[in-house]
Amino acid sequence: MRTTLHKADTRGHANHGWLNSYHTFSFGNYHNPDRMSFGVLRVLNDDEVAAGMGFGTHGHSNMEIISIPLEGDLEHKDDMGNTTVIRQGDIQAMSAGRGIQHSEKNKSHDQQVKFLQIWILPNKVNVTPRYDQITLAQGSLKNNLKQIVSPNTNDEGIWIHQNAWFSLGEFDKDETNTYILKDTANGVYIFLLEGKCTVNGVTLEKRDGLGIEETDKIDITYNENSKILLMEVPMAN
């Protein structure tokens, strides 16, 4: 087993006034040759957008983009004709494929929006762009690692063009669980959203990240009430 620990206070940081963003991996003006990606997990941004502000229309291509709202309402518009709002409890995925244009805006005029922006390198390029969004059942994360992303169109959660599985959970103090990898050639990146936990002997605190390779399972003990995101991804594309 190999582990790579990224403490919260070692992340890249950019405060543009309207956008306050923390970058686990190199992004924008933050460049760290030792923090380019974890396998096909290329971007993990922890974003806060001020009231009424947002990202203007911009383009992407050949990237799987997953957004996970943590607080507030984020409005999405794209050139495929989609106009939607994603809220806490929703999961959004876009396959940029051969090219999309979209915008994201904080729909509220008096509250900030917090969300995770995650980019995954796809296993197919120049596919037809697509958009999808799901809402998790209320209470489905309670003391449960709920699968929210998979490679399969008929599997639980939302699907993407990559051999990757994401799980999200909210756990009480002293709970434990074991995650069994779907593909033992993959690695797992754990991002602790809230609380404190111990993962295969490594202690994580709020917004810490931990990459684990060369193992077939992950054992987690929650030292406090916690919220966790687990991303199983290929280590090579």
CSV table of C-alpha atoms in Angstrom, one decimal, residues 12 23-24 31 33 42 65 70-71 73 76 96 100 103 114 117 142 155-156 158 192 202 205 207 218 224 237:
chain,number,residue,atom,x,y,z
A,12,GLY,CA,-3.3,26.0,-3.6
A,23,HIS,CA,-7.0,23.6,-5.3
A,24,THR,CA,-5.9,20.2,-4.2
A,31,HIS,CA,1.2,25.1,-10.3
A,33,PRO,CA,4.8,19.7,-10.3
A,42,ARG,CA,-7.1,15.9,-12.4
A,65,ILE,CA,-16.8,17.3,-14.8
A,70,LEU,CA,-22.3,21.7,-0.4
A,71,GLU,CA,-24.3,24.8,0.4
A,73,ASP,CA,-28.1,27.1,-5.0
A,76,HIS,CA,-26.2,26.0,-14.6
A,96,ALA,CA,-17.5,17.8,-22.3
A,100,ILE,CA,-19.3,22.4,-24.6
A,103,SER,CA,-21.9,29.1,-17.2
A,114,LYS,CA,-20.1,26.2,-1.8
A,117,GLN,CA,-15.6,21.0,-8.8
A,142,LYS,CA,-26.5,8.5,7.0
A,155,ASP,CA,-25.7,1.4,-12.0
A,156,GLU,CA,-26.4,3.5,-8.9
A,158,ILE,CA,-24.6,9.1,-12.2
A,192,LEU,CA,-12.8,14.6,4.2
A,202,VAL,CA,-3.7,7.8,8.7
A,205,GLU,CA,-9.1,16.3,9.5
A,207,ARG,CA,-10.6,19.2,4.0
A,218,ILE,CA,-9.9,0.8,2.7
A,224,GLU,CA,-15.9,12.6,15.1
A,237,ASN,CA,-5.5,6.4,-18.5
